[in-house]
Tab-separated table of C-alpha atoms and ligand atoms in Angstrom:
chain	number	residue	atom	x	y	z
A	1	ARG	CA	-28.661	22.423	4.276
A	2	GLY	CA	-26.581	19.667	2.680
A	3	LYS	CA	-25.183	16.894	4.840
A	4	ARG	CA	-21.689	16.806	6.271
A	5	ALA	CA	-19.677	13.604	6.463
A	6	PHE	CA	-16.559	12.646	8.379
A	7	ILE	CA	-14.752	9.712	6.857
A	8	ALA	CA	-12.009	8.084	8.949
A	9	GLY	CA	-9.414	6.080	7.079
A	10	VAL	CA	-8.605	7.904	3.820
A	11	ALA	CA	-4.849	8.197	2.960
A	12	ASP	CA	-4.828	7.642	-0.842
A	13	ASP	CA	-7.231	7.266	-3.749
A	14	GLN	CA	-7.164	3.414	-3.868
A	15	GLY	CA	-9.318	2.343	-0.944
A	16	PHE	CA	-12.964	2.205	0.005
A	17	GLY	CA	-12.756	5.377	2.060
A	18	TRP	CA	-11.898	7.468	-0.949
A	19	ALA	CA	-14.711	5.936	-3.071
A	20	ILE	CA	-17.191	6.568	-0.281
A	21	ALA	CA	-16.007	10.156	-0.045
A	22	LYS	CA	-16.691	10.557	-3.799
A	23	ALA	CA	-20.111	8.961	-3.712
A	24	LEU	CA	-21.143	11.176	-0.783
A	25	ALA	CA	-19.742	14.271	-2.475
A	26	ALA	CA	-21.565	13.382	-5.677
A	27	ALA	CA	-24.792	13.210	-3.583
A	28	GLY	CA	-24.067	16.709	-2.308
A	29	ALA	CA	-22.403	16.081	1.090
A	30	GLU	CA	-19.599	18.167	2.444
A	31	ILE	CA	-16.563	15.933	2.997
A	32	LEU	CA	-14.154	15.889	5.949
A	33	VAL	CA	-11.649	13.130	6.286
A	34	GLY	CA	-9.502	11.665	9.114
A	35	THR	CA	-6.115	10.508	7.940
A	36	TRP	CA	-3.767	8.213	9.910
A	37	VAL	CA	-1.005	10.504	11.272
A	38	PRO	CA	1.973	8.629	9.735
A	39	ALA	CA	0.273	8.845	6.304
A	40	LEU	CA	-0.838	12.407	6.572
A	41	ASN	CA	2.104	14.191	5.082
A	42	ILE	CA	2.261	12.199	1.854
A	43	PHE	CA	-1.572	12.284	1.482
A	44	GLU	CA	-1.698	16.054	1.842
A	45	THR	CA	1.269	16.587	-0.494
A	46	SER	CA	-0.215	14.300	-3.116
A	47	LEU	CA	-3.554	16.104	-2.893
A	48	ARG	CA	-1.865	19.505	-3.183
A	49	ARG	CA	0.349	18.504	-6.161
A	50	GLY	CA	-2.706	17.188	-8.098
A	51	LYS	CA	-1.719	13.486	-7.931
A	52	PHE	CA	-5.315	12.562	-7.310
A	53	ASP	CA	-6.892	15.050	-9.722
A	54	GLU	CA	-7.931	12.350	-12.175
A	55	SER	CA	-9.608	10.189	-9.518
A	56	ARG	CA	-11.147	13.301	-7.875
A	57	GLN	CA	-13.455	13.619	-10.888
A	58	LEU	CA	-17.056	13.176	-9.964
A	59	PRO	CA	-19.656	11.521	-12.239
A	60	THR	CA	-21.821	14.540	-11.585
A	61	GLY	CA	-19.145	16.868	-12.893
A	62	GLY	CA	-16.540	18.772	-10.866
A	63	LEU	CA	-13.950	17.421	-8.516
A	64	LEU	CA	-14.104	15.861	-5.080
A	65	GLU	CA	-13.385	18.731	-2.620
A	66	ILE	CA	-12.258	17.795	0.867
A	67	ALA	CA	-13.235	20.634	3.155
A	68	LYS	CA	-10.581	19.613	5.741
A	69	VAL	CA	-8.156	16.758	6.385
A	70	TYR	CA	-7.809	15.943	10.085
A	71	PRO	CA	-4.915	13.941	11.527
A	72	LEU	CA	-6.150	10.931	13.378
A	73	ASP	CA	-4.809	7.871	15.133
A	74	ALA	CA	-7.873	5.862	16.112
A	75	VAL	CA	-5.836	3.656	18.441
A	76	PHE	CA	-5.665	6.497	20.997
A	77	ASP	CA	-8.779	7.903	22.613
A	78	THR	CA	-7.458	10.785	24.611
A	79	PRO	CA	-4.064	12.591	25.025
A	80	GLU	CA	-3.497	10.655	28.281
A	81	ASP	CA	-3.447	7.402	26.264
A	82	VAL	CA	-0.496	8.419	24.116
A	83	PRO	CA	2.767	6.774	25.211
A	84	GLU	CA	6.080	8.704	25.164
A	85	ASP	CA	7.583	6.820	22.187
A	86	ILE	CA	4.651	7.886	19.968
A	87	LYS	CA	4.676	11.450	21.276
A	88	ASN	CA	8.352	11.731	20.432
A	89	ASN	CA	8.105	9.860	17.146
A	90	LYS	CA	9.000	12.233	14.355
A	91	ARG	CA	6.169	10.997	12.153
A	92	TYR	CA	3.781	12.289	14.857
A	93	ALA	CA	5.658	15.346	15.989
A	94	GLY	CA	4.337	17.593	13.182
A	95	SER	CA	0.664	17.079	14.051
A	96	THR	CA	-1.495	17.821	17.013
A	97	ALA	CA	-4.934	16.884	18.370
A	98	TRP	CA	-5.090	13.526	16.592
A	99	THR	CA	-6.576	11.326	19.320
A	100	VAL	CA	-10.180	10.450	18.673
A	101	GLN	CA	-11.524	12.765	21.382
A	102	GLU	CA	-9.412	15.746	20.182
A	103	CYS	CA	-10.343	15.025	16.575
A	104	ALA	CA	-14.070	15.151	17.434
A	105	GLU	CA	-13.509	18.386	19.382
A	106	ALA	CA	-11.662	19.914	16.414
A	107	VAL	CA	-14.450	18.978	13.990
A	108	LYS	CA	-16.981	20.467	16.408
A	109	ALA	CA	-15.023	23.682	16.752
A	110	ASP	CA	-14.621	23.993	12.930
A	111	PHE	CA	-18.044	22.803	11.682
A	112	GLY	CA	-20.376	22.384	14.707
A	113	SER	CA	-21.858	19.069	13.724
A	114	ILE	CA	-21.830	16.188	11.220
A	115	ASP	CA	-24.562	13.955	9.761
A	116	ILE	CA	-22.519	10.985	8.535
A	117	LEU	CA	-19.715	9.071	10.155
A	118	VAL	CA	-17.742	6.511	8.161
A	119	HIS	CA	-15.127	4.162	9.620
A	120	SER	CA	-12.985	2.818	6.817
A	121	LEU	CA	-9.909	1.667	8.663
A	122	ALA	CA	-8.264	-1.458	9.910
A	123	ASN	CA	-4.877	-2.598	11.020
A	124	GLY	CA	-3.643	-6.020	12.128
A	125	PRO	CA	0.162	-6.091	12.590
A	126	GLU	CA	0.223	-9.889	12.433
A	127	VAL	CA	-2.376	-10.287	9.683
A	128	THR	CA	-0.105	-12.676	7.674
A	129	LYS	CA	0.105	-15.101	10.657
A	130	PRO	CA	-2.416	-17.842	11.187
A	131	LEU	CA	-4.579	-17.330	14.219
A	132	MET	CA	-2.832	-20.149	16.145
A	133	GLU	CA	0.476	-18.393	15.635
A	134	THR	CA	-0.770	-14.892	16.548
A	135	SER	CA	0.524	-13.331	19.741
A	136	ARG	CA	-1.800	-11.910	22.348
A	137	LYS	CA	-0.304	-8.504	21.619
A	138	GLY	CA	-0.933	-8.795	17.848
A	139	TYR	CA	-4.513	-10.036	18.347
A	140	LEU	CA	-5.421	-7.206	20.793
A	141	ALA	CA	-3.756	-4.718	18.443
A	142	ALA	CA	-5.923	-5.860	15.562
A	143	VAL	CA	-9.057	-5.530	17.698
A	144	SER	CA	-7.953	-2.155	19.027
A	145	ALA	CA	-7.208	-0.598	15.600
A	146	SER	CA	-9.978	-2.288	13.633
A	147	THR	CA	-12.874	-2.618	16.073
A	148	TYR	CA	-12.599	-0.563	19.257
A	149	SER	CA	-11.592	2.339	17.033
A	150	TYR	CA	-15.181	2.358	15.794
A	151	VAL	CA	-16.697	2.228	19.275
A	152	SER	CA	-14.404	5.153	20.175
A	153	LEU	CA	-15.242	7.150	17.100
A	154	LEU	CA	-18.990	6.725	17.793
A	155	LYS	CA	-18.519	7.575	21.421
A	156	TYR	CA	-16.858	10.879	20.683
A	157	PHE	CA	-18.672	11.782	17.384
A	158	ALA	CA	-22.233	10.768	18.262
A	159	PRO	CA	-22.748	13.806	20.541
A	160	ILE	CA	-21.965	16.093	17.549
A	161	MET	CA	-24.132	14.096	15.083
A	162	ASN	CA	-27.492	15.419	14.092
A	163	PRO	CA	-30.538	13.260	14.652
A	164	GLY	CA	-31.247	11.061	11.607
A	165	GLY	CA	-27.523	10.722	11.087
A	166	SER	CA	-25.750	7.576	9.998
A	167	ALA	CA	-22.674	5.677	11.031
A	168	LEU	CA	-21.086	3.059	8.788
A	169	SER	CA	-18.128	0.663	8.899
A	170	LEU	CA	-16.516	-1.797	6.519
A	171	THR	CA	-16.300	-5.495	7.336
A	172	TYR	CA	-15.242	-8.674	5.608
A	173	LEU	CA	-16.589	-12.183	5.128
A	174	ALA	CA	-13.696	-13.758	7.102
A	175	SER	CA	-15.704	-12.850	10.248
A	176	GLU	CA	-18.224	-15.644	9.566
A	177	LYS	CA	-16.586	-18.073	7.064
A	178	ILE	CA	-13.101	-19.519	7.166
A	179	ILE	CA	-10.771	-17.466	4.972
A	180	PRO	CA	-7.269	-18.909	5.445
A	181	GLY	CA	-4.736	-16.167	5.163
A	182	TYR	CA	-6.828	-13.441	6.894
A	183	GLY	CA	-5.012	-13.931	10.180
A	184	GLY	CA	-3.522	-12.090	13.074
A	185	GLY	CA	-6.929	-11.774	14.813
A	186	MET	CA	-8.376	-9.761	11.878
A	187	SER	CA	-11.179	-12.324	11.417
A	188	SER	CA	-11.934	-11.951	15.159
A	189	ALA	CA	-11.868	-8.130	14.902
A	190	LYS	CA	-14.356	-8.239	11.996
A	191	ALA	CA	-16.637	-10.597	13.983
A	192	ALA	CA	-16.548	-8.198	16.864
A	193	LEU	CA	-17.224	-5.226	14.538
A	194	GLU	CA	-20.335	-6.957	13.150
A	195	SER	CA	-21.677	-7.753	16.624
A	196	ASP	CA	-20.915	-4.241	17.822
A	197	THR	CA	-22.848	-2.875	14.800
A	198	ARG	CA	-26.033	-4.309	16.403
A	199	VAL	CA	-25.369	-3.184	19.956
A	200	LEU	CA	-24.213	0.286	18.777
A	201	ALA	CA	-27.306	0.567	16.579
A	202	PHE	CA	-29.398	0.107	19.735
A	203	GLU	CA	-27.437	2.373	21.968
A	204	ALA	CA	-26.815	5.208	19.444
A	205	GLY	CA	-30.339	4.849	18.159
A	206	ARG	CA	-31.931	5.241	21.508
A	207	LYS	CA	-29.682	7.961	22.765
A	208	TYR	CA	-28.957	10.012	19.580
A	209	GLY	CA	-31.471	8.879	16.982
A	210	ILE	CA	-28.655	7.777	14.621
A	211	ARG	CA	-28.343	4.644	12.574
A	212	VAL	CA	-25.461	2.215	12.639
A	213	ASN	CA	-24.790	-0.268	9.772
A	214	THR	CA	-21.860	-2.112	8.241
A	215	ILE	CA	-20.993	-3.145	4.672
A	216	SER	CA	-19.326	-6.527	4.120
A	217	ALA	CA	-17.259	-5.737	1.075
A	218	GLY	CA	-15.709	-8.079	-1.538
A	219	PRO	CA	-11.983	-8.055	-2.260
A	220	LEU	CA	-10.362	-4.801	-3.477
A	221	LYS	CA	-6.692	-4.217	-4.146
A	222	SER	CA	-6.223	-1.357	-1.695
A	223	ARG	CA	-3.043	-0.508	0.184
A	224	ALA	CA	-4.283	-2.301	3.278
A	225	ALA	CA	-5.281	-5.395	1.238
A	226	LYS	CA	-1.857	-5.657	-0.392
A	227	ALA	CA	-0.333	-5.949	3.071
A	228	ILE	CA	-2.373	-9.082	3.645
A	229	GLY	CA	-0.578	-10.670	0.722
A	230	PHE	CA	-3.129	-12.786	-1.113
A	231	ILE	CA	-5.499	-10.186	-2.467
A	232	ASP	CA	-4.925	-11.169	-6.094
A	233	ASP	CA	-5.977	-14.718	-5.280
A	234	MET	CA	-9.112	-13.410	-3.489
A	235	ILE	CA	-10.055	-11.299	-6.491
A	236	ASN	CA	-9.549	-14.200	-8.872
A	237	TYR	CA	-11.460	-16.535	-6.613
A	238	SER	CA	-14.383	-14.065	-6.462
A	239	SER	CA	-14.446	-13.539	-10.187
A	240	ALA	CA	-14.499	-17.307	-10.678
A	241	ASN	CA	-17.018	-18.235	-8.061
A	242	ALA	CA	-19.403	-15.326	-7.216
A	243	PRO	CA	-22.814	-15.104	-8.773
A	244	LEU	CA	-21.713	-11.925	-10.598
A	245	GLN	CA	-18.469	-12.695	-12.377
A	246	LYS	CA	-17.016	-9.204	-12.469
A	247	GLU	CA	-14.387	-7.427	-10.487
A	248	LEU	CA	-15.609	-5.407	-7.503
A	249	GLU	CA	-15.118	-1.691	-7.955
A	250	ALA	CA	-14.424	0.591	-4.941
A	251	ASP	CA	-17.341	2.687	-6.352
A	252	ASP	CA	-19.750	-0.241	-5.904
A	253	VAL	CA	-19.139	0.098	-2.154
A	254	GLY	CA	-19.217	3.879	-2.408
A	255	HIS	CA	-22.664	3.793	-3.912
A	256	ALA	CA	-24.016	1.394	-1.306
A	257	ALA	CA	-22.450	3.553	1.416
A	258	ALA	CA	-24.218	6.655	0.012
A	259	PHE	CA	-27.511	4.806	0.103
A	260	LEU	CA	-27.043	3.655	3.701
A	261	SER	CA	-25.948	7.149	4.736
A	262	SER	CA	-28.984	8.833	3.123
A	263	PRO	CA	-32.583	9.303	4.132
A	264	LEU	CA	-33.476	6.532	1.617
A	265	ALA	CA	-32.260	4.188	4.365
A	266	SER	CA	-34.012	5.981	7.262
A	267	ALA	CA	-35.401	2.794	8.756
A	268	VAL	CA	-32.294	0.671	8.148
A	269	THR	CA	-30.129	0.183	11.201
A	270	GLY	CA	-28.203	-2.638	12.867
A	271	THR	CA	-27.722	-4.299	9.526
A	272	LEU	CA	-24.876	-5.855	7.542
A	273	LEU	CA	-25.115	-5.287	3.831
A	274	TYR	CA	-23.058	-7.474	1.513
A	275	VAL	CA	-21.529	-5.593	-1.399
A	276	ASP	CA	-19.483	-8.468	-2.779
A	277	ASN	CA	-21.036	-9.571	-6.109
A	278	GLY	CA	-22.883	-12.158	-4.050
A	279	LEU	CA	-19.892	-14.294	-3.101
A	280	HIS	CA	-21.149	-14.652	0.476
A	281	ALA	CA	-24.174	-16.614	-0.686
A	282	MET	CA	-22.246	-19.444	-2.404
A	283	GLY	CA	-22.031	-22.820	-0.639
A	284	LEU	CA	-20.337	-24.712	-3.312
A	285	ALA	CA	-18.062	-23.320	-6.006
A	286	VAL	CA	-19.019	-24.521	-9.514
B	301	NAD	P1	-7.169	1.415	2.828
B	301	NAD	O1	-5.638	1.167	2.956
B	301	NAD	O2	-7.528	2.329	1.814
B	301	NAD	O3	-7.724	1.904	4.201
B	301	NAD	C1	-7.297	1.604	5.485
B	301	NAD	C2	-6.954	2.899	6.132
B	301	NAD	O4	-6.776	2.763	7.551
B	301	NAD	C3	-5.648	3.520	5.662
B	301	NAD	O5	-5.892	4.819	5.129
B	301	NAD	C4	-4.792	3.615	6.959
B	301	NAD	O6	-3.930	4.722	6.914
B	301	NAD	C5	-5.847	3.684	7.948
B	301	NAD	N1	-5.411	3.366	9.350
B	301	NAD	C6	-4.746	2.262	9.776
B	301	NAD	N2	-4.581	2.305	11.090
B	301	NAD	C7	-5.085	3.506	11.545
B	301	NAD	C8	-5.258	4.165	12.799
B	301	NAD	N3	-4.755	3.642	13.868
B	301	NAD	N4	-5.889	5.353	12.838
B	301	NAD	C9	-6.441	5.923	11.731
B	301	NAD	N5	-6.335	5.335	10.486
B	301	NAD	C10	-5.712	4.165	10.411
B	301	NAD	O7	-7.741	-0.018	2.636
B	301	NAD	P2	-9.251	-0.548	2.473
B	301	NAD	O8	-9.111	-1.969	2.022
B	301	NAD	O9	-10.050	0.373	1.668
B	301	NAD	O10	-9.748	-0.583	3.975
B	301	NAD	C11	-10.875	0.148	4.448
B	301	NAD	C12	-11.825	-0.809	5.177
B	301	NAD	O11	-12.392	-1.754	4.315
B	301	NAD	C13	-11.156	-1.598	6.278
B	301	NAD	O12	-12.001	-1.731	7.394
B	301	NAD	C14	-10.975	-2.966	5.642
B	301	NAD	O13	-10.894	-4.010	6.622
B	301	NAD	C15	-12.281	-3.008	4.880
B	301	NAD	N6	-12.395	-4.088	3.822
B	301	NAD	C16	-11.432	-4.166	2.877
B	301	NAD	C17	-11.513	-5.167	1.929
B	301	NAD	C18	-10.522	-5.265	0.751
B	301	NAD	O14	-10.481	-6.287	0.058
B	301	NAD	N7	-9.751	-4.255	0.530
B	301	NAD	C19	-12.580	-6.087	1.954
B	301	NAD	C20	-13.543	-5.978	2.956
B	301	NAD	C21	-13.401	-4.968	3.912
């Protein structure tokens, strides 16, 4: 039987989640995605109208097929957590069962189990503010959407993951080196995500026999990155200073994700893999 993957955080064809979906599909996996509720409508419409058909092309021939798109808001774990204003928000009213727990239940009801879980989502409402100007609310929101969302996804999906399965997230160098501009507590959220990768590798490894890793990706002009505001500078900085002076492609991360999610990496867990043209290793720009 081929493997089945659930990728949380796909809402267009520009980000890492899409590229990971393609790489896993090219390797033979069945693809399910979780799409942020407010972005669901436009994503499904665009898919249906063929807007992504060009980027759906797989190197192996054929098109990326998404077996099912699930609505998801990874900031809410159970229906009890959803406040009234969200419940009554018209961007949420058309969808049901989008808390993490309900999403996992829906996947279980539809498909029984998965082998691969990918967390490719982040949100920091105050990302453009320096840490010293970030509010407590903004900081906690960044950690909630970008980090606890992963703990929650694993908590609810691990019980439906087959032994030997793999969980993967995406992180960024700002967790360990000073990157002015990556604010709002997002650097803190990524530091927590990397630490959690190790603890979750232990807990999910012992309890479910699944592996947990994270990819520290170089800069990519995704929708989320454009919201940060200085992504062009980061891309130029990387091209000028990294050991490999080429632009990072989303597919570079997709390929590494396919490796980490595959049996080729069956003894790899609790690790951070840099997929950044080597920028992390530089100490002095020349
Ligand atoms: P992206 O915009 O393609 O992906 C982010 C996704 O998160 C979007 O689809 C958005 O709808 C979704 N999302 C936001 N809040 C959500 C919520 N509460 N529930 C469910 N989904 C939610 O952008 P991307 O840059 O590909 O981001 C994917 C991951 O890669 C993120 O973890 C990001 O921090 C990480 N990353 C990005 C870069 C970069 O330069 N783009 C570099 C390193 C790491």
